[in-house]
Amino acid sequence: QAFLSVTSTLSVALFRDGFVLEDLVAEMKRQSPALSFGALQPDGSLAVQGTFPALRELREFLLSKAKSLSEEQTEGKSLQRTRRKLQEHRGAAEMRNPARGEKQVLVLDTDIYLYMNSFLPKAFQADGVVTSAVTHGDITTVCIESSRAGAERGVKVRRTIERNSVELQEILRKERIPFKGQSRAERQRHKQLWERLQPRYPKVLLIPSDTHLDVVGTSADVFGFVEEVKR
């Protein structure tokens, strides 16, 4: 299985003059159900993950929104501006609260997150920076929080994660070994085999479940590991 998705940071700040950004993001989600969206940030940015064609369709949708924005009636604009100003005041109040610190969100492929967390754990670490993750199936949302004094370190962690994610998308492959039809004894023998093989493939990540085993690594490592299991 190849990784065919990309994570991008999208800014919708330019739509503040005509839309409530939360409403716009909700419409984007309805328009592009194949994409995964991170949380909307106070600066109008959010992480979006999906295939290149899906991201291209989202871009066309936003371009059409930008065009329609200039054609709206003055009364409609006035109402939306009022709602937008209330939104900005709430956001400004949150940003002035030092107890909240700085928060950034990234959306990653779950397999890439697990691989990075296993073999590149320092990518998530920095003094004064706390990272947490929530997994929903194939998507993992990573939250990066830092104090205001450590905001630059938080940004550095985010950029490191993004860079590693892009690099891993290009080199990683996943192969699934199913357990269908195997008895408990057969599964136990396979588990013992995997444990014996793993030292020979130290850069392979094994993700077991009740129904299958996912093998994640470079093409050469995954191919070698799976072929030895088959033999």
mmCIF file of N, CA, C and O in Angstrom, residues 134-214:
data_model
loop_
_atom_site.group_PDB
_atom_site.id
_atom_site.type_symbol
_atom_site.label_atom_id
_atom_site.label_comp_id
_atom_site.label_asym_id
_atom_site.label_seq_id
_atom_site.Cartn_x
_atom_site.Cartn_y
_atom_site.Cartn_z
ATOM 1 N N VAL A 134 -4.538 12.175 19.030
ATOM 2 C CA VAL A 134 -5.808 11.459 19.066
ATOM 3 C C VAL A 134 -5.979 10.779 17.719
ATOM 4 O O VAL A 134 -5.904 11.429 16.674
ATOM 5 N N THR A 135 -6.198 9.462 17.748
ATOM 6 C CA THR A 135 -6.303 8.686 16.509
ATOM 7 C C THR A 135 -7.750 8.320 16.229
ATOM 8 O O THR A 135 -8.462 7.846 17.120
ATOM 9 N N HIS A 136 -8.169 8.566 14.978
ATOM 10 C CA HIS A 136 -9.481 8.154 14.499
ATOM 11 C C HIS A 136 -9.265 7.369 13.202
ATOM 12 O O HIS A 136 -9.205 7.951 12.117
ATOM 13 N N GLY A 137 -9.103 6.057 13.328
ATOM 14 C CA GLY A 137 -8.886 5.238 12.142
ATOM 15 C C GLY A 137 -7.578 5.568 11.447
ATOM 16 O O GLY A 137 -6.505 5.514 12.054
ATOM 17 N N ASP A 138 -7.658 5.942 10.170
ATOM 18 C CA ASP A 138 -6.460 6.208 9.375
ATOM 19 C C ASP A 138 -5.864 7.585 9.617
ATOM 20 O O ASP A 138 -4.815 7.910 9.069
ATOM 21 N N ILE A 139 -6.532 8.408 10.417
ATOM 22 C CA ILE A 139 -6.091 9.785 10.647
ATOM 23 C C ILE A 139 -5.741 9.990 12.119
ATOM 24 O O ILE A 139 -6.474 9.559 13.006
ATOM 25 N N THR A 140 -4.614 10.646 12.364
ATOM 26 C CA THR A 140 -4.212 11.007 13.728
ATOM 27 C C THR A 140 -4.015 12.521 13.801
ATOM 28 O O THR A 140 -3.308 13.105 12.974
ATOM 29 N N THR A 141 -4.666 13.145 14.765
ATOM 30 C CA THR A 141 -4.537 14.580 14.974
ATOM 31 C C THR A 141 -3.532 14.823 16.094
ATOM 32 O O THR A 141 -3.692 14.306 17.204
ATOM 33 N N VAL A 142 -2.484 15.568 15.792
ATOM 34 C CA VAL A 142 -1.426 15.871 16.748
ATOM 35 C C VAL A 142 -1.586 17.307 17.226
ATOM 36 O O VAL A 142 -1.684 18.233 16.417
ATOM 37 N N CYS A 143 -1.637 17.478 18.532
ATOM 38 C CA CYS A 143 -1.754 18.813 19.136
ATOM 39 C C CYS A 143 -0.414 19.191 19.753
ATOM 40 O O CYS A 143 0.161 18.425 20.529
ATOM 41 N N ILE A 144 0.090 20.361 19.398
ATOM 42 C CA ILE A 144 1.376 20.861 19.894
ATOM 43 C C ILE A 144 1.096 22.086 20.744
ATOM 44 O O ILE A 144 0.605 23.102 20.249
ATOM 45 N N GLU A 145 1.401 22.017 22.022
ATOM 46 C CA GLU A 145 1.126 23.125 22.938
ATOM 47 C C GLU A 145 2.422 23.608 23.575
ATOM 48 O O GLU A 145 3.278 22.809 23.946
ATOM 49 N N SER A 146 2.538 24.910 23.691
ATOM 50 C CA SER A 146 3.727 25.505 24.301
ATOM 51 C C SER A 146 3.329 26.781 25.017
ATOM 52 O O SER A 146 2.282 27.367 24.738
ATOM 53 N N SER A 147 4.179 27.204 25.935
ATOM 54 C CA SER A 147 3.961 28.495 26.584
ATOM 55 C C SER A 147 4.265 29.597 25.574
ATOM 56 O O SER A 147 4.854 29.358 24.529
ATOM 57 N N ARG A 148 3.844 30.808 25.890
ATOM 58 C CA ARG A 148 4.140 31.919 24.973
ATOM 59 C C ARG A 148 5.640 32.104 24.833
ATOM 60 O O ARG A 148 6.141 32.431 23.753
ATOM 61 N N ALA A 149 6.369 31.885 25.920
ATOM 62 C CA ALA A 149 7.824 32.041 25.854
ATOM 63 C C ALA A 149 8.458 30.975 24.959
ATOM 64 O O ALA A 149 9.510 31.195 24.358
ATOM 65 N N GLY A 150 7.779 29.815 24.862
ATOM 66 C CA GLY A 150 8.329 28.740 24.052
ATOM 67 C C GLY A 150 7.651 28.605 22.705
ATOM 68 O O GLY A 150 7.732 27.540 22.081
ATOM 69 N N ALA A 151 6.996 29.677 22.241
ATOM 70 C CA ALA A 151 6.237 29.603 20.988
ATOM 71 C C ALA A 151 7.119 29.224 19.802
ATOM 72 O O ALA A 151 6.707 28.442 18.942
ATOM 73 N N GLU A 152 8.344 29.766 19.745
ATOM 74 C CA GLU A 152 9.239 29.456 18.632
ATOM 75 C C GLU A 152 9.599 27.976 18.614
ATOM 76 O O GLU A 152 9.696 27.361 17.545
ATOM 77 N N ARG A 153 9.779 27.390 19.806
ATOM 78 C CA ARG A 153 10.089 25.959 19.863
ATOM 79 C C ARG A 153 8.890 25.137 19.399
ATOM 80 O O ARG A 153 9.049 24.098 18.765
ATOM 81 N N GLY A 154 7.679 25.605 19.731
ATOM 82 C CA GLY A 154 6.485 24.921 19.258
ATOM 83 C C GLY A 154 6.392 24.929 17.743
ATOM 84 O O GLY A 154 6.039 23.923 17.119
ATOM 85 N N VAL A 155 6.711 26.073 17.141
ATOM 86 C CA VAL A 155 6.707 26.178 15.677
ATOM 87 C C VAL A 155 7.762 25.263 15.077
ATOM 88 O O VAL A 155 7.524 24.600 14.056
ATOM 89 N N LYS A 156 8.925 25.200 15.727
ATOM 90 C CA LYS A 156 9.998 24.335 15.226
ATOM 91 C C LYS A 156 9.581 22.869 15.261
ATOM 92 O O LYS A 156 9.856 22.107 14.314
ATOM 93 N N VAL A 157 8.900 22.455 16.340
ATOM 94 C CA VAL A 157 8.416 21.075 16.434
ATOM 95 C C VAL A 157 7.426 20.797 15.314
ATOM 96 O O VAL A 157 7.483 19.754 14.650
ATOM 97 N N ARG A 158 6.499 21.745 15.081
ATOM 98 C CA ARG A 158 5.509 21.544 14.020
ATOM 99 C C ARG A 158 6.193 21.377 12.661
ATOM 100 O O ARG A 158 5.848 20.474 11.886
ATOM 101 N N ARG A 159 7.158 22.224 12.372
ATOM 102 C CA ARG A 159 7.848 22.148 11.084
ATOM 103 C C ARG A 159 8.637 20.852 10.950
ATOM 104 O O ARG A 159 8.713 20.269 9.861
ATOM 105 N N THR A 160 9.233 20.399 12.056
ATOM 106 C CA THR A 160 9.981 19.145 12.019
ATOM 107 C C THR A 160 9.051 17.974 11.722
ATOM 108 O O THR A 160 9.368 17.093 10.913
ATOM 109 N N ILE A 161 7.892 17.967 12.375
ATOM 110 C CA ILE A 161 6.916 16.899 12.139
ATOM 111 C C ILE A 161 6.443 16.934 10.686
ATOM 112 O O ILE A 161 6.348 15.896 10.025
ATOM 113 N N GLU A 162 6.150 18.126 10.181
ATOM 114 C CA GLU A 162 5.687 18.254 8.799
ATOM 115 C C GLU A 162 6.753 17.761 7.824
ATOM 116 O O GLU A 162 6.445 17.033 6.866
ATOM 117 N N ARG A 163 8.006 18.149 8.049
ATOM 118 C CA ARG A 163 9.082 17.737 7.148
ATOM 119 C C ARG A 163 9.260 16.221 7.167
ATOM 120 O O ARG A 163 9.367 15.578 6.107
ATOM 121 N N ASN A 164 9.277 15.643 8.362
ATOM 122 C CA ASN A 164 9.429 14.190 8.461
ATOM 123 C C ASN A 164 8.252 13.464 7.830
ATOM 124 O O ASN A 164 8.423 12.409 7.196
ATOM 125 N N SER A 165 7.046 14.022 7.999
ATOM 126 C CA SER A 165 5.860 13.391 7.412
ATOM 127 C C SER A 165 5.963 13.329 5.900
ATOM 128 O O SER A 165 5.677 12.296 5.281
ATOM 129 N N VAL A 166 6.389 14.430 5.286
ATOM 130 C CA VAL A 166 6.539 14.459 3.824
ATOM 131 C C VAL A 166 7.590 13.462 3.369
ATOM 132 O O VAL A 166 7.396 12.718 2.397
ATOM 133 N N GLU A 167 8.715 13.411 4.076
ATOM 134 C CA GLU A 167 9.790 12.492 3.697
ATOM 135 C C GLU A 167 9.347 11.032 3.834
ATOM 136 O O GLU A 167 9.629 10.196 2.960
ATOM 137 N N LEU A 168 8.631 10.729 4.904
ATOM 138 C CA LEU A 168 8.197 9.348 5.123
ATOM 139 C C LEU A 168 7.126 8.925 4.121
ATOM 140 O O LEU A 168 7.063 7.759 3.721
ATOM 141 N N GLN A 169 6.277 9.867 3.718
ATOM 142 C CA GLN A 169 5.268 9.556 2.701
ATOM 143 C C GLN A 169 5.911 9.063 1.411
ATOM 144 O O GLN A 169 5.342 8.237 0.693
ATOM 145 N N GLU A 170 7.099 9.550 1.136
ATOM 146 C CA GLU A 170 7.774 9.188 -0.114
ATOM 147 C C GLU A 170 8.458 7.828 -0.055
ATOM 148 O O GLU A 170 8.653 7.192 -1.096
ATOM 149 N N ILE A 171 8.820 7.367 1.140
ATOM 150 C CA ILE A 171 9.641 6.154 1.217
ATOM 151 C C ILE A 171 8.938 4.970 1.879
ATOM 152 O O ILE A 171 9.367 3.826 1.695
ATOM 153 N N LEU A 172 7.868 5.211 2.633
ATOM 154 C CA LEU A 172 7.257 4.117 3.376
ATOM 155 C C LEU A 172 6.238 3.347 2.546
ATOM 156 O O LEU A 172 5.576 3.884 1.672
ATOM 157 N N ARG A 173 6.127 2.091 2.888
ATOM 158 C CA ARG A 173 5.140 1.206 2.271
ATOM 159 C C ARG A 173 4.520 0.364 3.377
ATOM 160 O O ARG A 173 5.171 0.077 4.391
ATOM 161 N N LYS A 174 3.262 -0.034 3.192
ATOM 162 C CA LYS A 174 2.601 -0.900 4.172
ATOM 163 C C LYS A 174 2.097 -2.168 3.499
ATOM 164 O O LYS A 174 1.485 -2.099 2.439
ATOM 165 N N GLU A 175 2.366 -3.293 4.135
ATOM 166 C CA GLU A 175 1.865 -4.585 3.665
ATOM 167 C C GLU A 175 1.045 -5.206 4.792
ATOM 168 O O GLU A 175 1.459 -5.172 5.954
ATOM 169 N N ARG A 176 -0.100 -5.781 4.452
ATOM 170 C CA ARG A 176 -0.987 -6.373 5.463
ATOM 171 C C ARG A 176 -0.970 -7.891 5.348
ATOM 172 O O ARG A 176 -1.193 -8.455 4.277
ATOM 173 N N ILE A 177 -0.713 -8.559 6.478
ATOM 174 C CA ILE A 177 -0.754 -10.015 6.550
ATOM 175 C C ILE A 177 -2.028 -10.399 7.294
ATOM 176 O O ILE A 177 -2.152 -10.147 8.495
ATOM 177 N N PRO A 178 -2.999 -11.009 6.615
ATOM 178 C CA PRO A 178 -4.281 -11.315 7.267
ATOM 179 C C PRO A 178 -4.191 -12.542 8.169
ATOM 180 O O PRO A 178 -3.372 -13.445 7.950
ATOM 181 N N PHE A 179 -5.056 -12.567 9.194
ATOM 182 C CA PHE A 179 -5.151 -13.718 10.093
ATOM 183 C C PHE A 179 -6.355 -14.602 9.759
ATOM 184 O O PHE A 179 -6.629 -15.563 10.472
ATOM 185 N N LYS A 180 -7.079 -14.265 8.710
ATOM 186 C CA LYS A 180 -8.325 -14.956 8.412
ATOM 187 C C LYS A 180 -8.111 -16.462 8.278
ATOM 188 O O LYS A 180 -7.231 -16.915 7.552
ATOM 189 N N GLY A 181 -8.933 -17.242 8.988
ATOM 190 C CA GLY A 181 -8.863 -18.694 8.894
ATOM 191 C C GLY A 181 -7.799 -19.337 9.754
ATOM 192 O O GLY A 181 -7.684 -20.564 9.781
ATOM 193 N N GLN A 182 -7.029 -18.537 10.498
ATOM 194 C CA GLN A 182 -5.968 -19.101 11.322
ATOM 195 C C GLN A 182 -6.495 -19.412 12.722
ATOM 196 O O GLN A 182 -7.292 -18.664 13.282
ATOM 197 N N SER A 183 -6.021 -20.498 13.271
ATOM 198 C CA SER A 183 -6.372 -20.844 14.649
ATOM 199 C C SER A 183 -5.523 -20.013 15.613
ATOM 200 O O SER A 183 -4.551 -19.361 15.210
ATOM 201 N N ARG A 184 -5.893 -20.067 16.870
ATOM 202 C CA ARG A 184 -5.111 -19.332 17.877
ATOM 203 C C ARG A 184 -3.677 -19.847 17.930
ATOM 204 O O ARG A 184 -2.727 -19.071 18.087
ATOM 205 N N ALA A 185 -3.507 -21.153 17.792
ATOM 206 C CA ALA A 185 -2.153 -21.729 17.826
ATOM 207 C C ALA A 185 -1.325 -21.237 16.639
ATOM 208 O O ALA A 185 -0.132 -20.938 16.774
ATOM 209 N N GLU A 186 -1.961 -21.137 15.459
ATOM 210 C CA GLU A 186 -1.251 -20.653 14.272
ATOM 211 C C GLU A 186 -0.848 -19.196 14.444
ATOM 212 O O GLU A 186 0.262 -18.796 14.062
ATOM 213 N N ARG A 187 -1.730 -18.405 15.004
ATOM 214 C CA ARG A 187 -1.397 -16.994 15.241
ATOM 215 C C ARG A 187 -0.239 -16.863 16.223
ATOM 216 O O ARG A 187 0.638 -16.001 16.066
ATOM 217 N N GLN A 188 -0.224 -17.726 17.245
ATOM 218 C CA GLN A 188 0.852 -17.675 18.222
ATOM 219 C C GLN A 188 2.182 -18.045 17.573
ATOM 220 O O GLN A 188 3.216 -17.424 17.858
ATOM 221 N N ARG A 189 2.165 -19.042 16.669
ATOM 222 C CA ARG A 189 3.402 -19.409 15.967
ATOM 223 C C ARG A 189 3.885 -18.262 15.081
ATOM 224 O O ARG A 189 5.092 -17.996 14.992
ATOM 225 N N HIS A 190 2.938 -17.596 14.410
ATOM 226 C CA HIS A 190 3.316 -16.454 13.586
ATOM 227 C C HIS A 190 3.911 -15.335 14.451
ATOM 228 O O HIS A 190 4.903 -14.696 14.066
ATOM 229 N N LYS A 191 3.318 -15.104 15.595
ATOM 230 C CA LYS A 191 3.834 -14.056 16.483
ATOM 231 C C LYS A 191 5.266 -14.366 16.899
ATOM 232 O O LYS A 191 6.131 -13.475 16.932
ATOM 233 N N GLN A 192 5.544 -15.605 17.243
ATOM 234 C CA GLN A 192 6.903 -15.995 17.612
ATOM 235 C C GLN A 192 7.869 -15.806 16.443
ATOM 236 O O GLN A 192 9.015 -15.388 16.636
ATOM 237 N N LEU A 193 7.384 -16.111 15.228
ATOM 238 C CA LEU A 193 8.217 -15.918 14.041
ATOM 239 C C LEU A 193 8.533 -14.447 13.847
ATOM 240 O O LEU A 193 9.679 -14.073 13.570
ATOM 241 N N TRP A 194 7.522 -13.572 13.970
ATOM 242 C CA TRP A 194 7.740 -12.137 13.793
ATOM 243 C C TRP A 194 8.742 -11.604 14.811
ATOM 244 O O TRP A 194 9.585 -10.779 14.490
ATOM 245 N N GLU A 195 8.634 -12.098 16.037
ATOM 246 C CA GLU A 195 9.550 -11.632 17.089
ATOM 247 C C GLU A 195 10.981 -12.053 16.786
ATOM 248 O O GLU A 195 11.924 -11.321 17.101
ATOM 249 N N ARG A 196 11.150 -13.233 16.161
ATOM 250 C CA ARG A 196 12.502 -13.669 15.796
ATOM 251 C C ARG A 196 13.049 -12.876 14.615
ATOM 252 O O ARG A 196 14.253 -12.606 14.526
ATOM 253 N N LEU A 197 12.157 -12.507 13.689
ATOM 254 C CA LEU A 197 12.595 -11.784 12.498
ATOM 255 C C LEU A 197 12.878 -10.310 12.760
ATOM 256 O O LEU A 197 13.716 -9.697 12.089
ATOM 257 N N GLN A 198 12.175 -9.723 13.703
ATOM 258 C CA GLN A 198 12.238 -8.270 13.855
ATOM 259 C C GLN A 198 13.645 -7.718 14.085
ATOM 260 O O GLN A 198 13.980 -6.664 13.538
ATOM 261 N N PRO A 199 14.516 -8.378 14.870
ATOM 262 C CA PRO A 199 15.882 -7.845 15.023
ATOM 263 C C PRO A 199 16.630 -7.720 13.701
ATOM 264 O O PRO A 199 17.548 -6.904 13.578
ATOM 265 N N ARG A 200 16.259 -8.531 12.697
ATOM 266 C CA ARG A 200 16.922 -8.451 11.391
ATOM 267 C C ARG A 200 16.369 -7.296 10.560
ATOM 268 O O ARG A 200 16.951 -6.923 9.537
ATOM 269 N N TYR A 201 15.229 -6.770 10.980
ATOM 270 C CA TYR A 201 14.607 -5.640 10.283
ATOM 271 C C TYR A 201 14.275 -4.556 11.313
ATOM 272 O O TYR A 201 13.099 -4.293 11.619
ATOM 273 N N PRO A 202 15.305 -3.919 11.866
ATOM 274 C CA PRO A 202 15.081 -2.982 12.983
ATOM 275 C C PRO A 202 14.292 -1.738 12.611
ATOM 276 O O PRO A 202 13.782 -1.047 13.504
ATOM 277 N N LYS A 203 14.171 -1.432 11.328
ATOM 278 C CA LYS A 203 13.430 -0.232 10.912
ATOM 279 C C LYS A 203 12.031 -0.564 10.399
ATOM 280 O O LYS A 203 11.384 0.279 9.770
ATOM 281 N N VAL A 204 11.572 -1.773 10.671
ATOM 282 C CA VAL A 204 10.213 -2.163 10.306
ATOM 283 C C VAL A 204 9.307 -2.010 11.521
ATOM 284 O O VAL A 204 9.657 -2.434 12.628
ATOM 285 N N LEU A 205 8.162 -1.397 11.320
ATOM 286 C CA LEU A 205 7.179 -1.235 12.378
ATOM 287 C C LEU A 205 6.075 -2.272 12.193
ATOM 288 O O LEU A 205 5.485 -2.376 11.113
ATOM 289 N N LEU A 206 5.799 -3.048 13.236
ATOM 290 C CA LEU A 206 4.736 -4.047 13.210
ATOM 291 C C LEU A 206 3.542 -3.521 13.997
ATOM 292 O O LEU A 206 3.678 -3.121 15.156
ATOM 293 N N ILE A 207 2.374 -3.529 13.352
ATOM 294 C CA ILE A 207 1.153 -3.043 13.995
ATOM 295 C C ILE A 207 0.144 -4.182 13.994
ATOM 296 O O ILE A 207 -0.578 -4.405 13.012
ATOM 297 N N PRO A 208 0.083 -4.949 15.090
ATOM 298 C CA PRO A 208 -0.818 -6.101 15.124
ATOM 299 C C PRO A 208 -2.241 -5.704 15.510
ATOM 300 O O PRO A 208 -2.463 -4.712 16.212
ATOM 301 N N SER A 209 -3.204 -6.488 15.044
ATOM 302 C CA SER A 209 -4.602 -6.353 15.464
ATOM 303 C C SER A 209 -5.196 -7.753 15.530
ATOM 304 O O SER A 209 -4.496 -8.744 15.275
ATOM 305 N N ASP A 210 -6.461 -7.865 15.862
ATOM 306 C CA ASP A 210 -7.088 -9.180 15.980
ATOM 307 C C ASP A 210 -7.251 -9.880 14.638
ATOM 308 O O ASP A 210 -7.345 -11.108 14.578
ATOM 309 N N THR A 211 -7.293 -9.104 13.560
ATOM 310 C CA THR A 211 -7.582 -9.690 12.240
ATOM 311 C C THR A 211 -6.393 -9.693 11.282
ATOM 312 O O THR A 211 -6.436 -10.375 10.259
ATOM 313 N N HIS A 212 -5.346 -8.918 11.583
ATOM 314 C CA HIS A 212 -4.227 -8.835 10.650
ATOM 315 C C HIS A 212 -3.006 -8.218 11.321
ATOM 316 O O HIS A 212 -3.089 -7.704 12.453
ATOM 317 N N LEU A 213 -1.902 -8.276 10.605
ATOM 318 C CA LEU A 213 -0.672 -7.601 11.017
ATOM 319 C C LEU A 213 -0.271 -6.648 9.912
ATOM 320 O O LEU A 213 -0.137 -7.051 8.760
ATOM 321 N N ASP A 214 -0.090 -5.370 10.245
ATOM 322 C CA ASP A 214 0.413 -4.392 9.285
ATOM 323 C C ASP A 214 1.921 -4.266 9.455
ATOM 324 O O ASP A 214 2.425 -4.121 10.576
#
